[in-house]
Tab-separated table of C-alpha atoms and ligand atoms in Angstrom:
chain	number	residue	atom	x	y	z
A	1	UNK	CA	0.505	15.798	25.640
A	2	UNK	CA	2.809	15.678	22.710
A	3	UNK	CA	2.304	13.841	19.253
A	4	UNK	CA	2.560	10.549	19.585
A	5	UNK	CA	3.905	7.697	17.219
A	6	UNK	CA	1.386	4.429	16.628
A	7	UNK	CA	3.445	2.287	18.960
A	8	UNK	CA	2.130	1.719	21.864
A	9	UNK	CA	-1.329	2.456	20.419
A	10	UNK	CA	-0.677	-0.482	18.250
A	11	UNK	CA	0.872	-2.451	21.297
A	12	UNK	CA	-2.111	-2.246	23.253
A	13	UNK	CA	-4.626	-2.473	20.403
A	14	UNK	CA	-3.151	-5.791	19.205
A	15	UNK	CA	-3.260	-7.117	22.543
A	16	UNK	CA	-6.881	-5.638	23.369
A	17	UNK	CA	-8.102	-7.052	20.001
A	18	UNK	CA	-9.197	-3.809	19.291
A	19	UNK	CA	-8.581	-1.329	16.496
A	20	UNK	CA	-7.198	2.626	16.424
A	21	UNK	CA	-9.123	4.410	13.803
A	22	UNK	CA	-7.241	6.471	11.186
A	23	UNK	CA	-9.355	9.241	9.971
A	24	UNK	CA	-8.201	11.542	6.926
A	25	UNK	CA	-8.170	15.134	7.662
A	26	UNK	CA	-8.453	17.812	5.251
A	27	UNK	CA	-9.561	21.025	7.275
A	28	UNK	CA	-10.361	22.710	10.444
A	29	UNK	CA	-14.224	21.401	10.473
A	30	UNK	CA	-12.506	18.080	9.771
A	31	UNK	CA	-9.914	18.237	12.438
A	32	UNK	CA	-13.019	19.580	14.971
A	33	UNK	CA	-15.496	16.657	14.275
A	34	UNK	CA	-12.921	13.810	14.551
A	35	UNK	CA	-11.097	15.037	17.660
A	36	UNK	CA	-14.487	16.659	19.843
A	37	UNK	CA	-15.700	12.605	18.951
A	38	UNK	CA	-12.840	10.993	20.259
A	39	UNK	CA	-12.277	13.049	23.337
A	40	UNK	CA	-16.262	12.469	24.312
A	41	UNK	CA	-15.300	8.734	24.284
A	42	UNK	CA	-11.572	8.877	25.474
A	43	UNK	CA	-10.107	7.247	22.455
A	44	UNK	CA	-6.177	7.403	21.091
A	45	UNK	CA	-6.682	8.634	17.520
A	46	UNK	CA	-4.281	8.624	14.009
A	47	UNK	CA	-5.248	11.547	11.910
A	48	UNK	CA	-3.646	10.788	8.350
A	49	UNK	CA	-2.925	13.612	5.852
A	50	UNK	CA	-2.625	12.768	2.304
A	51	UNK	CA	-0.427	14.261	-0.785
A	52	UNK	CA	-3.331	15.727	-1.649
A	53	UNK	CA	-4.767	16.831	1.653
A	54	UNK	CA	-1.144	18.373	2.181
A	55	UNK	CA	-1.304	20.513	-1.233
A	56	UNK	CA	-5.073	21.565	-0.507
A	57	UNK	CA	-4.813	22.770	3.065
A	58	UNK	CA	-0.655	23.544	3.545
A	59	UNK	CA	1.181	21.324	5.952
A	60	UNK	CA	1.785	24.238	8.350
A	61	UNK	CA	-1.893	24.876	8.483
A	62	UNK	CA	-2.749	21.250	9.105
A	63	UNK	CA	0.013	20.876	11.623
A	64	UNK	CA	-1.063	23.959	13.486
A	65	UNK	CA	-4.608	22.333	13.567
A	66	UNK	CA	-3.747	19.268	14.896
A	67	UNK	CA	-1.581	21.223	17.503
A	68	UNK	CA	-4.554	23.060	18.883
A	69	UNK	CA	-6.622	19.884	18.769
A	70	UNK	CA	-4.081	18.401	20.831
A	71	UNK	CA	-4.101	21.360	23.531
A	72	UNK	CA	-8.333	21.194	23.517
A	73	UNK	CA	-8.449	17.415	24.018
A	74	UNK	CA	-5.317	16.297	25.747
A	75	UNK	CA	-5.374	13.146	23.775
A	76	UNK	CA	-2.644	10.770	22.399
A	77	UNK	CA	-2.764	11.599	18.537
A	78	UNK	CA	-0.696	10.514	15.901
A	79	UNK	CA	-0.069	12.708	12.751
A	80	UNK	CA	0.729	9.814	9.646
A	81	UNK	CA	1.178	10.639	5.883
A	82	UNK	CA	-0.899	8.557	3.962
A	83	UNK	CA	-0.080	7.000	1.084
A	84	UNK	CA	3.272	8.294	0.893
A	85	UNK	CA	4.449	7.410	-3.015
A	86	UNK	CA	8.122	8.664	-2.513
A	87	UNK	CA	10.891	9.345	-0.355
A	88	UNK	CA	11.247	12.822	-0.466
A	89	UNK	CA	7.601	13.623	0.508
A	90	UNK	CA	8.105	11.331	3.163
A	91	UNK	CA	11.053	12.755	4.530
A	92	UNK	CA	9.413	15.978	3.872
A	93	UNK	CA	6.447	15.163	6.435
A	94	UNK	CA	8.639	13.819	8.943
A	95	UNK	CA	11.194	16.856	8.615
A	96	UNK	CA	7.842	18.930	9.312
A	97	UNK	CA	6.923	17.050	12.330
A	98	UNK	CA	4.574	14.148	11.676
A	99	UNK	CA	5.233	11.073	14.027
A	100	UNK	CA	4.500	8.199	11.492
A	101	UNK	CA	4.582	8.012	7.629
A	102	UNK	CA	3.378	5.744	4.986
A	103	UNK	CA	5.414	4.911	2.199
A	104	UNK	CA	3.470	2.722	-0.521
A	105	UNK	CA	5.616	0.905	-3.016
A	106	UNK	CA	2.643	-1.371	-3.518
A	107	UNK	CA	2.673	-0.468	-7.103
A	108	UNK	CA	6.328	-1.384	-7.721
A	109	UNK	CA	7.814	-4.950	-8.544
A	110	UNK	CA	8.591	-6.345	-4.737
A	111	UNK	CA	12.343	-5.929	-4.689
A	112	UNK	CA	12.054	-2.155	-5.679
A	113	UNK	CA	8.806	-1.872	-2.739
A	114	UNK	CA	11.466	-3.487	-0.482
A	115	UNK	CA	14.452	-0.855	-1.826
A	116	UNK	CA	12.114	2.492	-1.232
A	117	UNK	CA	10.410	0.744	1.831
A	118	UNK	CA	13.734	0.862	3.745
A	119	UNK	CA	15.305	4.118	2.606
A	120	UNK	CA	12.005	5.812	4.206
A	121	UNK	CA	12.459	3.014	7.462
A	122	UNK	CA	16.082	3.986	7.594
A	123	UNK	CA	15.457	8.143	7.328
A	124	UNK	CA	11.970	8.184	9.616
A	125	UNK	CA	14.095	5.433	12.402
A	126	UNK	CA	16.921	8.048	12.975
A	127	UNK	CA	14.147	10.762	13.500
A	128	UNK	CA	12.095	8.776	15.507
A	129	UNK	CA	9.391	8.316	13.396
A	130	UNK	CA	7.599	5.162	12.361
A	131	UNK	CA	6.382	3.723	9.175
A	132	UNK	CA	3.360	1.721	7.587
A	133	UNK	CA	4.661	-0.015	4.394
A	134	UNK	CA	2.377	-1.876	1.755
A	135	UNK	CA	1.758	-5.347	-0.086
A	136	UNK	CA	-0.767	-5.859	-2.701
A	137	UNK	CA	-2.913	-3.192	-3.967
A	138	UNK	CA	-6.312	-2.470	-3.559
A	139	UNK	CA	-8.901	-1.197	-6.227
A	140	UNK	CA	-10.145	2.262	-6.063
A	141	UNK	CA	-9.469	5.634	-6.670
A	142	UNK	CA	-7.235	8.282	-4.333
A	143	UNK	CA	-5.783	11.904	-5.543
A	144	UNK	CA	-2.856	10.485	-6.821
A	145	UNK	CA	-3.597	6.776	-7.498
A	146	UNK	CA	-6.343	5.135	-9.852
A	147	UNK	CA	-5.703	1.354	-9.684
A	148	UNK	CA	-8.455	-0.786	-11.951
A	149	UNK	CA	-10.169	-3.877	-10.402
A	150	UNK	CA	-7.771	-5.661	-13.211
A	151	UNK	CA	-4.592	-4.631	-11.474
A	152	UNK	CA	-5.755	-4.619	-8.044
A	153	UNK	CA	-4.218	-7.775	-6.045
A	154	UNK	CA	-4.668	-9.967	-2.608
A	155	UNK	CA	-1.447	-9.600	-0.726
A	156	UNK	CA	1.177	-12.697	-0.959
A	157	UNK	CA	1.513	-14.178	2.115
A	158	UNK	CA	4.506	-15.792	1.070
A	159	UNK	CA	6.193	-12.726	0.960
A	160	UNK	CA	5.243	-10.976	4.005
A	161	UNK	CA	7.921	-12.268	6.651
A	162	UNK	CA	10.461	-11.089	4.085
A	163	UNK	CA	8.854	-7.789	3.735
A	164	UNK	CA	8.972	-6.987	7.020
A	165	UNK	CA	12.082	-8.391	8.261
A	166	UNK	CA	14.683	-6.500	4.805
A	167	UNK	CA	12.179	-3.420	5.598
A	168	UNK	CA	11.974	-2.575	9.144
A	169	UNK	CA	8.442	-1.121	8.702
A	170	UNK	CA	6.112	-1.157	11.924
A	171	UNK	CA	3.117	-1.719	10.537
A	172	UNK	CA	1.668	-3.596	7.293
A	173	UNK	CA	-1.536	-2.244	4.930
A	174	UNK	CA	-2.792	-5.947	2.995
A	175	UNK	CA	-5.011	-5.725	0.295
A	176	UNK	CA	-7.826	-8.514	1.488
A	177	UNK	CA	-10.307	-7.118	-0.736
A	178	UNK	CA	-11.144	-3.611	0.118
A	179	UNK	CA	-10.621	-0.410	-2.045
A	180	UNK	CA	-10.561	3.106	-1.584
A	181	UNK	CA	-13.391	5.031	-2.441
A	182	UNK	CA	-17.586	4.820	-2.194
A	183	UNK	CA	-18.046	1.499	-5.066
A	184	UNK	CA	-16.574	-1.262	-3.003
A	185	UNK	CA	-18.243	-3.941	-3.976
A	186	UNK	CA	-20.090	-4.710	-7.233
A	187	UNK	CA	-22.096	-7.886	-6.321
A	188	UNK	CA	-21.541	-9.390	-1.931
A	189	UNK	CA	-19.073	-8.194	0.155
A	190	UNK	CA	-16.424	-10.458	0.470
A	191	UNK	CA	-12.880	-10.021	2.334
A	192	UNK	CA	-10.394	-12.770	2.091
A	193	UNK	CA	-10.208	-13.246	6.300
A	194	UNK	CA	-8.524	-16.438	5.217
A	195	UNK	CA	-4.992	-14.375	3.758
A	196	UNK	CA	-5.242	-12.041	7.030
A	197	UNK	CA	-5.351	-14.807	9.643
A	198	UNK	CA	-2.247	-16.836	7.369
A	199	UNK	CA	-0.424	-13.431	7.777
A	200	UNK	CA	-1.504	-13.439	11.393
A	201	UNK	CA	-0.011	-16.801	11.841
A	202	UNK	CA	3.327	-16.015	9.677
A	203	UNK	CA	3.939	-12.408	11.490
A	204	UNK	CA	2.196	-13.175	15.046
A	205	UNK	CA	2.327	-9.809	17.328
A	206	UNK	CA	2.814	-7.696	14.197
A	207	UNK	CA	0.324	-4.677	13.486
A	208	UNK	CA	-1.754	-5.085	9.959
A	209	UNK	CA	-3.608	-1.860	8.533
A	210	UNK	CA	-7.201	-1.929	6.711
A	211	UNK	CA	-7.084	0.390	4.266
A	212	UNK	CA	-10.554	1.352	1.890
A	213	UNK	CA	-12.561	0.280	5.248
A	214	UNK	CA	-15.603	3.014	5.046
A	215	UNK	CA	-18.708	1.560	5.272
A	216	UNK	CA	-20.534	3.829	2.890
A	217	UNK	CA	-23.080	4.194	5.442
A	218	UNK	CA	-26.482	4.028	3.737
A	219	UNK	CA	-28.152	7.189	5.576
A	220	UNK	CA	-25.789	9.341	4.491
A	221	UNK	CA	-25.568	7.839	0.607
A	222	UNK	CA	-29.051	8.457	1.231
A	223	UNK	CA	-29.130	12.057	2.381
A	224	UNK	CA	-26.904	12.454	-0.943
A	225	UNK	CA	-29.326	10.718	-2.895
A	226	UNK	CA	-32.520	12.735	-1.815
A	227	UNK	CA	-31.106	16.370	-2.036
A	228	UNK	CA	-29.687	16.282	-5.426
A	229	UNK	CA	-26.877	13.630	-5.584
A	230	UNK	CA	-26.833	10.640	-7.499
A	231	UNK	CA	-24.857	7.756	-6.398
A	232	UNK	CA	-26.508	4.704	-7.152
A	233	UNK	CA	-24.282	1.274	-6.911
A	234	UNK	CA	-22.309	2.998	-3.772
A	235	UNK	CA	-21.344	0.473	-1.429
A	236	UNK	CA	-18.436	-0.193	1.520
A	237	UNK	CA	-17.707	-2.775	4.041
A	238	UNK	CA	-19.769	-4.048	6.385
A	239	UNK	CA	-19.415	-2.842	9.920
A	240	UNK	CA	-18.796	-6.424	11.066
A	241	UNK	CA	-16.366	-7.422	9.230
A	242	UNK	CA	-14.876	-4.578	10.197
A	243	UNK	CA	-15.144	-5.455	13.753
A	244	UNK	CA	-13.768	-8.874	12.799
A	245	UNK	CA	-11.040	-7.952	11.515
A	246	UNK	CA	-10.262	-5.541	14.251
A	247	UNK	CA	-10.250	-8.393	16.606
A	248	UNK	CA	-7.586	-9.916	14.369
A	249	UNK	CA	-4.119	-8.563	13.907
A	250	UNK	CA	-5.794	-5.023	12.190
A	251	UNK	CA	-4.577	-2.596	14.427
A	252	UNK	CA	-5.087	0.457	12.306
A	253	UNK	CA	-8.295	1.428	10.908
A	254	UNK	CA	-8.356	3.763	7.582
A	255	UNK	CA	-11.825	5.732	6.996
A	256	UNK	CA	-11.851	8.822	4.403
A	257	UNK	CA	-14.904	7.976	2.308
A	258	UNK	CA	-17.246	7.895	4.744
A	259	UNK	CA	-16.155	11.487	6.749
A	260	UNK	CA	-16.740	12.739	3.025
A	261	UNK	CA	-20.114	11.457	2.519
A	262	UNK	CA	-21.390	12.595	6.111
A	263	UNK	CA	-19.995	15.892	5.340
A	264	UNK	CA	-21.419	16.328	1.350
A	265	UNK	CA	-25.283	14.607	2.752
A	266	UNK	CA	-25.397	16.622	5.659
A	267	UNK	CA	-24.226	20.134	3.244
A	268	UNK	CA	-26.378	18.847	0.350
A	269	UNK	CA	-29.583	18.084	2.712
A	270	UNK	CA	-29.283	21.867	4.498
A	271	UNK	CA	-29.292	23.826	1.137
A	272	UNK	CA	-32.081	21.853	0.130
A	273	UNK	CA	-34.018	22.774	3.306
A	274	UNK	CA	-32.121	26.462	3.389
A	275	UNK	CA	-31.947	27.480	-0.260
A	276	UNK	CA	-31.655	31.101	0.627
A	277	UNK	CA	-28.301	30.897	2.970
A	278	UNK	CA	-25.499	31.689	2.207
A	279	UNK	CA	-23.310	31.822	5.919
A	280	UNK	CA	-20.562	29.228	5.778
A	281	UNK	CA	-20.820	28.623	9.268
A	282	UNK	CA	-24.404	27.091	8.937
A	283	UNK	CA	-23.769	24.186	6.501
A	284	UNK	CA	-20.025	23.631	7.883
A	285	UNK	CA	-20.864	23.826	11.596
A	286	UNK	CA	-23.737	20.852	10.666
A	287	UNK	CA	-21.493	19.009	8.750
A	288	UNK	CA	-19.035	19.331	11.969
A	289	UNK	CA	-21.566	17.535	13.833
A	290	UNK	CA	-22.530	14.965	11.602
A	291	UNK	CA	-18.693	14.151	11.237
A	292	UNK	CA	-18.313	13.755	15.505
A	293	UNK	CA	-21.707	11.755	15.573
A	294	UNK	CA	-20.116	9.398	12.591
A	295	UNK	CA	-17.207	9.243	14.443
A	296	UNK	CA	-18.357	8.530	17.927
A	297	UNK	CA	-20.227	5.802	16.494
A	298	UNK	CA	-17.135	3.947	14.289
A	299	UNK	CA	-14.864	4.006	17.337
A	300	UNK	CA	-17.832	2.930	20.334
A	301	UNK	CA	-19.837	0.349	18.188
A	302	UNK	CA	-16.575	-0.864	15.311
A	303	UNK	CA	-13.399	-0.015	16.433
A	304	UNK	CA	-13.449	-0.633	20.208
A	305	UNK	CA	-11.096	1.825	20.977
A	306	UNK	CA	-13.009	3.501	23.738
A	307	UNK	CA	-11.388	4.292	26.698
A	308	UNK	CA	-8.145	3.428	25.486
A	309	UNK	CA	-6.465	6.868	25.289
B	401	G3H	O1	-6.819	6.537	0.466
B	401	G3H	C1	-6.938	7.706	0.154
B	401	G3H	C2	-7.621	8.697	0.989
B	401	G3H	O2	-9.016	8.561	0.882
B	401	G3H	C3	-7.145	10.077	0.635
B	401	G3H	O3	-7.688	10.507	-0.569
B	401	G3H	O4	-5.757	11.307	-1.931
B	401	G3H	O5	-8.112	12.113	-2.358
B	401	G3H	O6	-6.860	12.866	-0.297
B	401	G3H	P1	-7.054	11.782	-1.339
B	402	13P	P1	-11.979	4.721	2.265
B	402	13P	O1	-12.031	5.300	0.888
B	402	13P	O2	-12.670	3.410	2.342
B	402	13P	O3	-12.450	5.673	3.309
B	402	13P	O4	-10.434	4.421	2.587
B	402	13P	C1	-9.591	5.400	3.107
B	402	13P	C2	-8.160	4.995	3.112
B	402	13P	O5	-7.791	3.849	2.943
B	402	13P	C3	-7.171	6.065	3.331
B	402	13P	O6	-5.875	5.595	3.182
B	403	ZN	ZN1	-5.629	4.042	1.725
């Protein structure tokens, strides 16, 4: 099986009222834990690869790791750059063989979004590749982007049929009230289900992407907590309103936050228990495991994306 693009995935998901999960990869343990989870449960899969990501662990290197997950698995995966900032990284990743891109103008005044938005539609279309474009902006903090609660903002509905149609894009990421990152939420969670289901009703059929959706599972913020860390305050989105909104238009699931904090508890907890080692292999290949187990759960018990590959 060949990379894939998020079409049909989408296609189906949409109609299933289900949800693909897009996990960000980073390295080969990564790759491993994300891919062994989805072929135990059958599941289509997006692996995303940020700017960042790309600069840590070489595009070849991730490419070539994706390529031999694809051999060991046999399972429909996309490769998508996210958060995409400008057009020559994006035609960068899709001269180098990724099968979607995202390119967010979010930051920019809507008629330069739109400008950028379509020069990356128009490129990634001739290639065959597809791409996720963004309205509003969500809080948080990525590699490259650090937007304040202040500037963060809902999504317009008013100006998503517009978006879409002067675009091209295939898919939409809506701020709703997520953000990226492991402090979500200062007081309740609260997402703004009411702006998704108007875009739902304005753009019916039309895929919508979650980004900032980690739970910040409390076991693992936990596991941090009692071996040395100290995150108090951390906080995500609740697994059912995750499931909610996959059984609205959300097609397209974005977790990073959450692989991290499996990962960091699980390394933190063994060091703790195993001051004296020093073997890579026996913190990483735990940390593998917790990252499949995390996995296996999100896309069985949130996603619903089982047995859809
Ligand atoms: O949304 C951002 C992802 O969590 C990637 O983060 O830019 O630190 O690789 P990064
Ligand atoms: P989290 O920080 O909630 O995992 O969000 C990841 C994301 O949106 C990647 O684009
Ligand atoms: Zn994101």
């Amino acid at each position: 099986m060949p990379l894939v693009t998020s079409t049909e995935m989408f296609k189906k998901a949409y109609e299933g009222k289900y949800a693909i999960g897009a996990f960000n990869v980073n390295n080969m343990e990564i790759i491993q834990g994300i891919t062994e989870a989805a072929k135990e449960v059958n599941a289509p899969l997006i692996l995303q690869v940020s700017a960042g990501a790309r600069k840590y662990a070489n595009h070849t290197y991730l490419m070539k790791l994706i390529e031999a997950a694809i051999a060991e698995t046999g399972l429909p995966i996309c490769v998508h750059l996210d958060h995409g900032d400008t057009f020559e990284l994006c035609k960068s990743c899709i001269d180098g063989g990724f099968t979607s891109v995202m390119i967010d103008g979010s930051h920019h005044p809507f008629e330069e979004n739109i400008k950028l938005t379509k020069q990356v539609v128009d490129y990634a279309h001739s290639k065959g590749v597809v791409v996720e474009g963004e309205l509003g902006r969500l809080a948080g903090i990525e590699d490259a982007v650090n937007v304040s609660e202040e500037d963060a903002a809902f999504t317009d509905p008013d100006q998503v049929e517009e978006f879409v149609q002067r675009t091209g894009v295939d898919s939409l990421a809506i701020a709703i009230g997520t953000s990226h990152g492991a402090f979500k939420f200062k007081g309740e969670p609260k997402l703004r289900f009411d702006i998704l289901e108007e875009i739902e009703r304005r753009l019916p059929g039309f895929p919508i992407v979650l980004h900032g959706a980690s739970s910040v599972m409390p076991e693992y913020v936990e596991m941090i907590n009692n071996n040395g860390g100290n995150m108090p305050g951390a906080k995500g989105v609740p697994e059912d309103m995750l499931r909610k909104a996959a059984s609205m238009a959300v097609c397209k699931i974005n977790i990073d936050s959450d692989l991290r904090l499996a990962m960091t508890g699980t390394i933190r907890k063994y060091f703790a228990e195993n001051p004296s080692h020093f073997d890579p292999r026996q913190y990483l290949g735990p940390a593998r495991t917790a990252i499949k187990e995390l996995v296996k759960h999100k896309i069985v018990n949130v996603l619903g994306c089982d047995g859809k590959a």
